[in-house]
Short mmCIF file of C-alpha atoms in Angstrom, two decimals:
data_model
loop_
_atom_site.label_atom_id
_atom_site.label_comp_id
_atom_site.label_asym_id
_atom_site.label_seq_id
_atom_site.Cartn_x
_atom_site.Cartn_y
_atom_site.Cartn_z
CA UNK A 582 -32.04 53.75 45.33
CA UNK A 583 -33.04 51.46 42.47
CA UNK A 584 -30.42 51.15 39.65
CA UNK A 585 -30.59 52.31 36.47
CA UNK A 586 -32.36 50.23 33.87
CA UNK A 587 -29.76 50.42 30.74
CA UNK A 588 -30.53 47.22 29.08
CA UNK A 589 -33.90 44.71 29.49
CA UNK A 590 -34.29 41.02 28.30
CA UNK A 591 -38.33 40.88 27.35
CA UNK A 592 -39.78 37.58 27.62
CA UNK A 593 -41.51 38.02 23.86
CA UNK A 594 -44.13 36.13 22.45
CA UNK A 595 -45.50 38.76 19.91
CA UNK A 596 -48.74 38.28 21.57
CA UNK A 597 -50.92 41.29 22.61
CA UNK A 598 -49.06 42.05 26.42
CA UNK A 599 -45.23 41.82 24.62
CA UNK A 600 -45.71 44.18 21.46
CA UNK A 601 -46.95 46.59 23.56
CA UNK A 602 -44.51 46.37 26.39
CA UNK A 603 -41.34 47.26 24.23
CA UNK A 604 -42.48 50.68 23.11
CA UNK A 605 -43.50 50.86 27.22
CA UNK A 606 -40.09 49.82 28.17
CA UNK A 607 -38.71 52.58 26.25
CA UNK A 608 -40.95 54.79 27.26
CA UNK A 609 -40.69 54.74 31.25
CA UNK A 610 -37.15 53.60 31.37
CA UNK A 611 -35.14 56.47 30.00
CA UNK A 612 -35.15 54.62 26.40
CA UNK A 613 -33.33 51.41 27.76
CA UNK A 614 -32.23 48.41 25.18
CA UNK A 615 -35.00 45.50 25.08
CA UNK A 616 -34.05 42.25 24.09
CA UNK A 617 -36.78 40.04 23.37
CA UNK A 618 -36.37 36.14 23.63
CA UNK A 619 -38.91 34.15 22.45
CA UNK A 620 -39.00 30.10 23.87
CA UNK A 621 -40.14 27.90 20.76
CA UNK A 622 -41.61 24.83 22.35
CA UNK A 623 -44.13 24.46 19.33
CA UNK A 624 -46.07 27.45 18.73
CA UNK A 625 -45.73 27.20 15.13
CA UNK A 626 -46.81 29.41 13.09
CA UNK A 627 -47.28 32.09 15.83
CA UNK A 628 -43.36 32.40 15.61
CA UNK A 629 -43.82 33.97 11.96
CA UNK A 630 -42.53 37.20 10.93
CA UNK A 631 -41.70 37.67 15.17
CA UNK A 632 -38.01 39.14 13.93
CA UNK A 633 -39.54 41.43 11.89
CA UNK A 634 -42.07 42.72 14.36
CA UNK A 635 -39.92 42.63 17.12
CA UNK A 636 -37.30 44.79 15.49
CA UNK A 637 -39.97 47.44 14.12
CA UNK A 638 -41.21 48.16 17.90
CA UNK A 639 -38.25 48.79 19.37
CA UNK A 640 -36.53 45.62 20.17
CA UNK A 641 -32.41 45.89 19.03
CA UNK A 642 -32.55 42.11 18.72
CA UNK A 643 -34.75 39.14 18.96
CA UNK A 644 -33.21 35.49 20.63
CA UNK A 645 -35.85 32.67 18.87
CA UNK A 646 -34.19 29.22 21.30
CA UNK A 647 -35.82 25.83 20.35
CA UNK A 648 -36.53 24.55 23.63
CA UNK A 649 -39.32 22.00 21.87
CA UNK A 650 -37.54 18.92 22.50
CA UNK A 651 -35.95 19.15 25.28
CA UNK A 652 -39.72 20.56 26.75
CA UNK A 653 -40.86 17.50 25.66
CA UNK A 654 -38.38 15.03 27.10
CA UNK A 655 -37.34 16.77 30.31
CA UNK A 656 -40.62 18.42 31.62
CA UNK A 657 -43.69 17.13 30.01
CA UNK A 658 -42.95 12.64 29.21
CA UNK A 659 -41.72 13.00 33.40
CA UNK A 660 -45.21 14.95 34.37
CA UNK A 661 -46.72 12.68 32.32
CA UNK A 662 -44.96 9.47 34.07
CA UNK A 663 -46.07 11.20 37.49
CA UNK A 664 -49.94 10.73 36.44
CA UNK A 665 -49.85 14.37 37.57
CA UNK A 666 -53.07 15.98 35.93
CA UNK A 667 -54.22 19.35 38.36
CA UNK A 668 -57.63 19.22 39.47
CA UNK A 669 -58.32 16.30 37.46
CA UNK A 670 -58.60 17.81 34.10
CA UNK A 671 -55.75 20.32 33.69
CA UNK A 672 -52.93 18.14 31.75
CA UNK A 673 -50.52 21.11 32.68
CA UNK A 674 -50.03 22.70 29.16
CA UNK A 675 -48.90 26.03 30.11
CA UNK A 676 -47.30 25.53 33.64
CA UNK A 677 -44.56 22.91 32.60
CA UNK A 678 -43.57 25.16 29.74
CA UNK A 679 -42.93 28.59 31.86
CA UNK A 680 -39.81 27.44 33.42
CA UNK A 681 -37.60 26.35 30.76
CA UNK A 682 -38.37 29.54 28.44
CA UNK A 683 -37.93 31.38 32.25
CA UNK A 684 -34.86 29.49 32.58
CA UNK A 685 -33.26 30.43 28.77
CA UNK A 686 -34.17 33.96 29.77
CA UNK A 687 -32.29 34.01 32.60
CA UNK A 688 -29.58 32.41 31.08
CA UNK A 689 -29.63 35.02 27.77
CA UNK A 690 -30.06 38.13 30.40
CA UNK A 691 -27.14 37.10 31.98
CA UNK A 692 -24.99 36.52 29.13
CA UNK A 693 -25.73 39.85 27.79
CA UNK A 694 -25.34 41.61 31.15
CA UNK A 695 -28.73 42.88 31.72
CA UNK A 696 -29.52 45.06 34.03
CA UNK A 697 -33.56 43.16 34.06
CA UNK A 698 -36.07 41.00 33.37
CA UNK A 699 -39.31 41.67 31.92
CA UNK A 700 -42.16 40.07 31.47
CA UNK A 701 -45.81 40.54 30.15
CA UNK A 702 -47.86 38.23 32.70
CA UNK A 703 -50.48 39.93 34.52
CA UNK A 704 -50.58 40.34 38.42
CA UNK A 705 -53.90 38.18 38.92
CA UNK A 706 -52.44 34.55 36.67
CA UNK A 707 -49.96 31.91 37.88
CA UNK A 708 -47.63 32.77 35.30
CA UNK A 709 -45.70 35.81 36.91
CA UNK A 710 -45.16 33.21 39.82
CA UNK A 711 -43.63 30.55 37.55
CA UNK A 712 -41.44 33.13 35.66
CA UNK A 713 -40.18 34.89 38.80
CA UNK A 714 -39.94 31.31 40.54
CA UNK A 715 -37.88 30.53 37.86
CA UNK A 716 -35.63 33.49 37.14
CA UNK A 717 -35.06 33.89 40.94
CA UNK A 718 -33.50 29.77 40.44
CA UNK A 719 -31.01 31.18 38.04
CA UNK A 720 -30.63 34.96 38.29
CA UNK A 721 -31.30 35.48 42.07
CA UNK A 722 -29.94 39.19 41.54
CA UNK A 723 -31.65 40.37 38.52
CA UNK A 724 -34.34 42.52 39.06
CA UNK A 725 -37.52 41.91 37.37
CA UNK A 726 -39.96 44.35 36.05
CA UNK A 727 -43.62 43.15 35.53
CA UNK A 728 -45.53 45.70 34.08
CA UNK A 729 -49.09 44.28 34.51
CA UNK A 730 -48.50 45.41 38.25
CA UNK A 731 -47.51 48.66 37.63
CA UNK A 732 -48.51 50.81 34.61
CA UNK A 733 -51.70 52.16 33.98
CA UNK A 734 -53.49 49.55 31.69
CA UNK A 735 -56.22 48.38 33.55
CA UNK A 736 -57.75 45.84 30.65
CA UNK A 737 -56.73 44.09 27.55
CA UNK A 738 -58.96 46.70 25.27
CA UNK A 739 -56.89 49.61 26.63
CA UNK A 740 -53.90 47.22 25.54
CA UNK A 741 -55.26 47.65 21.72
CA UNK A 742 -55.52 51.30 22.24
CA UNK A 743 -52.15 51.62 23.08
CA UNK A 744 -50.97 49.44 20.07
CA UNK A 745 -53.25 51.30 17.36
CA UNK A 746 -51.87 54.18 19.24
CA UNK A 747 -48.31 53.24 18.82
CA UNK A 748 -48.99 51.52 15.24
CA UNK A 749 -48.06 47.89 16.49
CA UNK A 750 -49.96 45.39 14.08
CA UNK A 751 -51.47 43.18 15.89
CA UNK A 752 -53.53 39.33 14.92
CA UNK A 753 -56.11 39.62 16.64
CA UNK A 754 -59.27 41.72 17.27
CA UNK A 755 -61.57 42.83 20.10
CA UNK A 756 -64.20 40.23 19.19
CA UNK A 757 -62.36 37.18 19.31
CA UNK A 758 -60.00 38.37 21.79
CA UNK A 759 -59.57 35.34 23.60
CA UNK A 760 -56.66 35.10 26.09
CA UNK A 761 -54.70 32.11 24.56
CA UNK A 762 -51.34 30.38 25.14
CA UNK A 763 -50.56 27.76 22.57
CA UNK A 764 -47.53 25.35 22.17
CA UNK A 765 -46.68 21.82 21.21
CA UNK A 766 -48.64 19.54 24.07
CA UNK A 767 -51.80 22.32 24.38
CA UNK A 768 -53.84 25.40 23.60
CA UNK A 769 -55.41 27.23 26.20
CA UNK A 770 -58.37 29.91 25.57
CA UNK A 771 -59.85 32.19 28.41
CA UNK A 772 -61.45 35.48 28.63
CA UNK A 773 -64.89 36.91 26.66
CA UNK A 774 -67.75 34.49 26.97
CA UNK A 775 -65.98 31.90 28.63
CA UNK A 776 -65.51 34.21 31.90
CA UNK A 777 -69.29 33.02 32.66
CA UNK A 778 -69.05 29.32 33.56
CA UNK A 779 -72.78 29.42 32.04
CA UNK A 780 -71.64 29.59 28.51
CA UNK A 781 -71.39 26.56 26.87
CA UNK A 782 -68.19 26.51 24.50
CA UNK A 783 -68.23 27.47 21.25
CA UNK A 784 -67.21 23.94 20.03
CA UNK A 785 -68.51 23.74 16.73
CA UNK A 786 -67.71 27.16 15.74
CA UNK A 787 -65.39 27.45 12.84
CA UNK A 788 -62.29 28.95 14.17
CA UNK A 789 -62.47 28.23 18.24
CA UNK A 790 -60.81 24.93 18.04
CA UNK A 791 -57.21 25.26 16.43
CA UNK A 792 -55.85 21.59 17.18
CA UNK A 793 -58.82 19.53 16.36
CA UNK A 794 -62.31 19.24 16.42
CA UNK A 795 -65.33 18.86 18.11
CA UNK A 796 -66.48 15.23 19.14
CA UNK A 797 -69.79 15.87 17.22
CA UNK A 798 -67.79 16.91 14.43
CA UNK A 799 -65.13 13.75 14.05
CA UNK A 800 -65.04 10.84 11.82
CA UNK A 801 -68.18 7.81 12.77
CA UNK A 802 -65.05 5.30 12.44
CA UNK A 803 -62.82 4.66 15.05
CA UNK A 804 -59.32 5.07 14.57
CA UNK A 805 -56.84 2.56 16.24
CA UNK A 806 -53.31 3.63 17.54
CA UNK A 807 -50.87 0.98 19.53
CA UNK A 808 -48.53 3.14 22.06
CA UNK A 809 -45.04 1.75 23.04
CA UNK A 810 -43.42 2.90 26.46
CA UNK A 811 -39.81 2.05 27.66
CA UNK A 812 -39.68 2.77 31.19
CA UNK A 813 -42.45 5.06 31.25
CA UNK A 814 -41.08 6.99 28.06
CA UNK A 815 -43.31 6.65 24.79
CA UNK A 816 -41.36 5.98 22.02
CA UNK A 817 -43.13 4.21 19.19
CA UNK A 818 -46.95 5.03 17.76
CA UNK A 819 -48.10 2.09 15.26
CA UNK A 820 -44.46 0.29 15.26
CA UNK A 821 -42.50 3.26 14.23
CA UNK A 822 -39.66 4.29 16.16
CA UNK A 823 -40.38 8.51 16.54
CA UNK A 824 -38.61 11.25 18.90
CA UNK A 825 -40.65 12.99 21.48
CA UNK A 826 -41.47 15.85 19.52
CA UNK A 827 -42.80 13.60 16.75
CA UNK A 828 -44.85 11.55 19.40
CA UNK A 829 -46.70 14.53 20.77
CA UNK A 830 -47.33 16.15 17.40
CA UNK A 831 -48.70 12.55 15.72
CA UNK A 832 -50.88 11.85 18.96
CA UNK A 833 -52.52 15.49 18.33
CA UNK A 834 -53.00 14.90 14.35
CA UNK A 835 -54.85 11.71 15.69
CA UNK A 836 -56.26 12.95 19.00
CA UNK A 837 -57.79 16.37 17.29
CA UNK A 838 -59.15 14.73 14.43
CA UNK A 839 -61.32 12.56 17.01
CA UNK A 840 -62.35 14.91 18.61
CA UNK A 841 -60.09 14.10 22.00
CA UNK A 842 -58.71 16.08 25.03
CA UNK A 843 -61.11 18.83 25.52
CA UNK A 844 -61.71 19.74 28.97
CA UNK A 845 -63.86 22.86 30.06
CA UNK A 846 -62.77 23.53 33.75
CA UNK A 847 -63.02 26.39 36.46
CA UNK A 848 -59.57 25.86 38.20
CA UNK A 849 -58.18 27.29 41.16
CA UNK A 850 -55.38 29.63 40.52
CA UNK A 851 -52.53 29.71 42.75
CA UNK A 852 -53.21 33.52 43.42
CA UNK A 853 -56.38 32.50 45.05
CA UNK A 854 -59.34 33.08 42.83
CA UNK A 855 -60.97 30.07 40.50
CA UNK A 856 -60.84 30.77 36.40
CA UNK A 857 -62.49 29.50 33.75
CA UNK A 858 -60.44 27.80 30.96
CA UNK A 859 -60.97 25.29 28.02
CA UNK A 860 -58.16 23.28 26.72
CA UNK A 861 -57.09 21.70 24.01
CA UNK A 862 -55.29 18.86 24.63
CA UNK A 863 -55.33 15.68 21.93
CA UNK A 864 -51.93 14.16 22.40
CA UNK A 865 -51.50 14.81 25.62
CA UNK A 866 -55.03 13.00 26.68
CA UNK A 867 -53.89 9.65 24.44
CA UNK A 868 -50.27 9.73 26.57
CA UNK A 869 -51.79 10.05 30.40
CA UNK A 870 -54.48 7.51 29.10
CA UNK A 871 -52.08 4.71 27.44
CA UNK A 872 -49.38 5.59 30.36
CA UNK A 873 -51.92 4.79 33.26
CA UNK A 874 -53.14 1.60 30.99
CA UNK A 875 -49.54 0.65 30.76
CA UNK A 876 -49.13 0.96 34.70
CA UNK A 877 -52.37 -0.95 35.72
CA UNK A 878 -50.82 -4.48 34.86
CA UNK A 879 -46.52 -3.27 35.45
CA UNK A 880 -46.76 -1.41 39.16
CA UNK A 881 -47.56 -3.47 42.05
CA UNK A 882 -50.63 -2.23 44.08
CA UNK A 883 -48.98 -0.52 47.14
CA UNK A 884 -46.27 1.51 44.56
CA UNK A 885 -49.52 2.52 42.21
CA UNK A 886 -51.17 4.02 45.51
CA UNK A 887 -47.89 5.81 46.82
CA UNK A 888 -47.65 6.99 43.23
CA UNK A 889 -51.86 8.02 42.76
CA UNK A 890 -51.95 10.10 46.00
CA UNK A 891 -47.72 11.60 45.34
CA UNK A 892 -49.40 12.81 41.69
CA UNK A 893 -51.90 15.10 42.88
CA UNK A 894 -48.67 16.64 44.85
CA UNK A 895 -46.69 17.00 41.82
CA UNK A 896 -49.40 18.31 39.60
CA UNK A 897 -49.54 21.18 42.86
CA UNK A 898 -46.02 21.90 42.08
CA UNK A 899 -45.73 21.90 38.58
CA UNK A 900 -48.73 24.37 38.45
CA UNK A 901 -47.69 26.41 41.02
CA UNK A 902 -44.47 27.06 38.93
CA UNK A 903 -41.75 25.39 41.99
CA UNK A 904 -39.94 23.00 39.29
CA UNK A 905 -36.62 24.17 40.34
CA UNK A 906 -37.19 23.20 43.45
CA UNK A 907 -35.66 20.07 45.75
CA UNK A 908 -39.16 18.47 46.56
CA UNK A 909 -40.12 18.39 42.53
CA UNK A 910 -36.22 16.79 41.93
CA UNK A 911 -37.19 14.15 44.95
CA UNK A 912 -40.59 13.35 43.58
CA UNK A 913 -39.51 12.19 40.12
CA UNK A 914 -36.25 10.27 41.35
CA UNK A 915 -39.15 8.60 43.16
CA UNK A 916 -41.57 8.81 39.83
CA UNK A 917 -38.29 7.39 38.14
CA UNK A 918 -37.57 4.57 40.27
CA UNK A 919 -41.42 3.24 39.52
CA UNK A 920 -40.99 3.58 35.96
CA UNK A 921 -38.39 0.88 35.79
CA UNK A 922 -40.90 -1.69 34.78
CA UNK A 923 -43.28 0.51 32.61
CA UNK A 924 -42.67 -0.94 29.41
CA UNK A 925 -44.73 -2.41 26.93
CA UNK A 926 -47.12 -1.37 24.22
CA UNK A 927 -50.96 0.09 24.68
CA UNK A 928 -53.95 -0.51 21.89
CA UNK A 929 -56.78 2.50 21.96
CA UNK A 930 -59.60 3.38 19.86
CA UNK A 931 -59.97 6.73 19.70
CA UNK A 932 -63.72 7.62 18.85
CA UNK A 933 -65.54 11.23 19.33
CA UNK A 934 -64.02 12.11 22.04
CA UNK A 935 -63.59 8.95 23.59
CA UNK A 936 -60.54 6.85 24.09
CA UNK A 937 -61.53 3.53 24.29
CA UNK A 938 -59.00 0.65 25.95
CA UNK A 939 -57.92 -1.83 23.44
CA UNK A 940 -55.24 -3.94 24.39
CA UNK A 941 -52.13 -3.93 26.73
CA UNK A 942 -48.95 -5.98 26.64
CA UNK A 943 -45.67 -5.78 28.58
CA UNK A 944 -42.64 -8.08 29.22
CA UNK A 945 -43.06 -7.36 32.86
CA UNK A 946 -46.62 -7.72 33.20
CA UNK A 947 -48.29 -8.73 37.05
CA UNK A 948 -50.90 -10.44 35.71
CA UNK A 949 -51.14 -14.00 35.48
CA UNK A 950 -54.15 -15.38 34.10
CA UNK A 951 -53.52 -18.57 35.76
CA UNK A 952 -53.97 -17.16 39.26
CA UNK A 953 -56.91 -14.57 37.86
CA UNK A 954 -59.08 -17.33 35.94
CA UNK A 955 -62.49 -17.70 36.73
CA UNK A 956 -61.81 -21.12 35.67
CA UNK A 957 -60.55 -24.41 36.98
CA UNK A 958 -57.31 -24.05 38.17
CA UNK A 959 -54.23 -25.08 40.38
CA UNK A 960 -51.92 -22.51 41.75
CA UNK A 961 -54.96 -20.62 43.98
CA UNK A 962 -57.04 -22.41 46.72
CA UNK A 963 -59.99 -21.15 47.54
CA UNK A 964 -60.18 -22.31 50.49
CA UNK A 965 -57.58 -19.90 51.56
CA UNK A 966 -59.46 -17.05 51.57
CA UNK A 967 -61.87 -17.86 54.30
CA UNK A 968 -58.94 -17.62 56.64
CA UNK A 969 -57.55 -14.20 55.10
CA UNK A 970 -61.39 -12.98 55.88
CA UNK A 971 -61.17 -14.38 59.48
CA UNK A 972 -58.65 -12.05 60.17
CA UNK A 973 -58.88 -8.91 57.82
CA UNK A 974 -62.21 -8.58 59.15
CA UNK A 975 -60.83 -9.70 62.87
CA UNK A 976 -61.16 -5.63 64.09
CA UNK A 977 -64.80 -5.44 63.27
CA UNK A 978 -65.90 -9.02 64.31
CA UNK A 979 -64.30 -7.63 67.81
CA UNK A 980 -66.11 -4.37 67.95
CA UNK A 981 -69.30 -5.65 66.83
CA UNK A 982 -69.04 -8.38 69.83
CA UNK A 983 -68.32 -5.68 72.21
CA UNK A 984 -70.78 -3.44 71.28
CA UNK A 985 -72.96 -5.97 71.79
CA UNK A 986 -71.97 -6.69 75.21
CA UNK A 987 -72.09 -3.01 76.08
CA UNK A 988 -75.90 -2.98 75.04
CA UNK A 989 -76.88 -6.17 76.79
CA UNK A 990 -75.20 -4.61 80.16
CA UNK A 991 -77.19 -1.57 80.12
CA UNK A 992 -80.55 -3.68 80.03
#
C-alpha cells in the first residue's frame, strides 16, 4: 500500500501545468500541503508576482533559489567547453537547466520532510526524464507524482478550463498559447503552428521573438565584439572583466539585436518521437562560435578529433537528462584536461544573423606562420613531403599493383 501523501514539494514555475496542479494536488490527495519551489536561472520577469500567485492557489509557501550563476558556471560554460550542441542545432537551453532546479528540489523536499515530489512535465517530453533522473540522484526514496501521466487532462485547452474553472489568472491565452520555457542562455517555443514543420516561423511578427530579433529586422552595420577565454572559460567581452551571468546576458543584448542564434529544428526526443521547436539562442550561439574559434589554433589535431566525435556523446547525455551520472563526470575531467590551453581572445562581427570570424589570438597558439607561409622559408623542406606520400599512400600503391596482377592472370 502506497503511503499517505501529507506534504508535496511542486516544482513551480507559475506557468500554465503548475497553477493548475496545486488546486489538483489538493484535490486528489486528501488536501495535502504543496510547497512550490521555483529555480531562478534567469527567467526574469516571469518570476513576478509568483509569491503572490502561488499563495492564492493553494500553495502554504513558495521557495524562489537563485541557481543563475552557478547554472551558468557549473552546467552551461562546461557544455559549452564540450562543443556539445544536440543534433547540430540544439545549444541545450532547457536540458542543462532541469537538473540543478531538480537537484534544489530534492534538496528543499528533503529538508522539509516531504512525503513527494511533483512535477508538471508531461508524459510524451524529455523533461519528466531529467527531473526524475535527477531527483532519483538525490532523493532515491521520495516518491514522485507526475500528474501529466495520470489525471484526466488530455490537452493544454482543457488545462485553461480547469484554471478559469478554479479562478487561477493566468498570462497567456489560447491563441498564442505557445509551449515555452525561457531562462538566462535560451527561449524555447513549441506547440500551435509550429507542430507542422511546413510553417515557416513567425519571425517578424511583433511579439514571437522575446530575446531579439529577426535577421531581416537587425541593424545594416555590423557590430564587433572581442571574446576572452581562460582555459575554456569566457571571462571578458570588449576588455571588461564580467561574471558569467553578465557574459551570457551581454552576448544576448548583442546576439538578439543582430538577429543571432535562431535555429528552427525537428529534434528527436528521448521518448522516441521527433518535435518541432524554434529557439532562441543569441549568447549562447556567439560562446560555441568564439569557443570553437579559440580551439582551432590551441588543441592539437588528434585531441580536437577525440574531443569533436566525445561532443556529440555529451550533448546525448546532457539532453537525455543523465548529468548526475559517472560517464558525464568522466567526460568533462576529460573536456577539462583539453581546456588547459584554451586561452586567448576571439574578434566576431556579428551581422543579421551571421557571425562572422574576425580575429583570434592566444599565448599558446599552434600556429606558426613560419612553418604555414606560402612564402620563402627555412624551417619546412619541401622535399620532405614526397617521402611522407610514398608511404601514407604505401596501402593503396600495394592494392592497386595487386589488383592489377589479379586481372592480368585471369587473361
Amino acid at each position: 500500500m502506497a503511503k499517505e501523501i501529507k506534504k508535496v514539494v511542486l516544482a513551480y514555475s507559475g506557468g500554465l501545468d503548475t497553477s493548475i496542479i496545486i488546486p489538483w494536488l489538493k484535490e486528489n490527495y486528501n488536501n495535502c500541503e504543496v510547497i512550490a519551489v521555483s529555480g531562478n536561472v534567469g527567467q526574469g520577469t516571469e518570476l513576478d508576482g509568483l509569491e503572490e500567485k502561488a499563495i492564492k492557489t493553494g500553495a502554504s509557501k513558495l521557495y524562489i533559489e537563485d541557481l543563475t550563476e552557478e547554472f551558468i558556471n557549473d552546467y552551461v560554460f562546461p557544455t559549452v567547453q564540450a562543443g556539445a550542441i544536440y543534433e547540430n542545432r540544439y545549444m541545450l537551453g532547457t536540458s542543462f537547466a532541469r537538473p540543478i532546479i531538480a537537484k534544489r528540489i530534492a534538496e528543499i523536499a528533503l529538508k522539509e520532510g516531504a512525503d513527494a515530489i511533483c512535477h508538471g512535465c508531461t508524459g510524451k517530453g524529455n523533461d519528466q526524464v531529467r527531473f526524475e533522473l535527477a531527483i532519483k540522484a538525490f532523493a532515491p526514496d521520495m516518491e514522485i507524482i507526475a500528474p501529466w501521466r495520470i489525471w484526466d487532462l488530455k490537452s493544454r485547452d482543457e488545462e485553461i478550463d480547469y484554471a478559469e474553472a478554479h479562478n487561477i489568472p493566468l498570462k497567456i491565452n489560447r491563441e498564442t498559447n505557445y509551449s515555452k520555457d525561457k531562462n538566462i542562455w535560451h527561449l524555447s517555443h513549441e506547440g500551435l503552428d509550429l507542430e507542422d514543420p511546413a510553417n515557416e516561423p513567425q519571425y517578424e511578427k511583433e511579439g514571437f521573438l522575446e530575446m531579439g530579433v529577426s535577421p531581416i529586422q537587425a541593424p545594416d552595420k555590423p557590430t564587433y565584439v572581442t571574446i576572452h577565454f581562460d582555459k575554456g572559460v569566457p571571462t571578458a567581452i570588449d576588455g571588461v572583466q564580467m561574471n558569467g551571468t553578465e557574459i551570457v546576458s551581454t552576448l544576448n543584448k548583442l546576439g538578439g539585436e543582430n538577429g543571432i542564434g535562431l535555429a528552427d529544428l525537428v529534434e528527436n526526443r528521448l521518448v522516441g518521437m521527433k518535435s518541432r521547436g524554434v529557439y532562441e539562442t543569441p549568447g549562447g550561439a556567439i560562446l560555441y562560435h568564439a569557443h570553437e574559434v579559440l580551439e582551432t589554433i590551441t588543441l592539437d589535431k588528434e585531441t580536437a578529433r577525440v574531443k569533436q566525435y566525445l561532443s556529440i556523446k555529451f550533448a546525448d547525455i546532457v539532453y537525455n537528462g543523465q548529468w548526475y551520472t559517472p560517464l558525464r563526470e568522466a567526460m568533462s575531467a576529460f573536456v577539462t584536461e583539453t581546456q588547459k590551453t584554451v586561452t586567448g581572445d576571439v574578434r566576431l562581427k556579428l551581422y543579421k544573423g551571421n557571425i562572422i570570424n574576425a580575429g583570434v589570438t592566444s599565448p599558446y597558439t599552434l600556429y606558426d606562420e613560419q612553418v604555414a607561409t606560402f612564402s620563402a622559408d627555412e624551417v619546412y623542406d619541401q622535399k620532405d613531403s614526397a617521402g611522407f606520400i610514398n608511404l601514407f599512400g604505401l596501402p593503396i600503391k600495394v592494392r592497386a599493383k595487386l589488383e592489377q596482377q589479379r586481372k592480368n592472370g585471369n587473361k
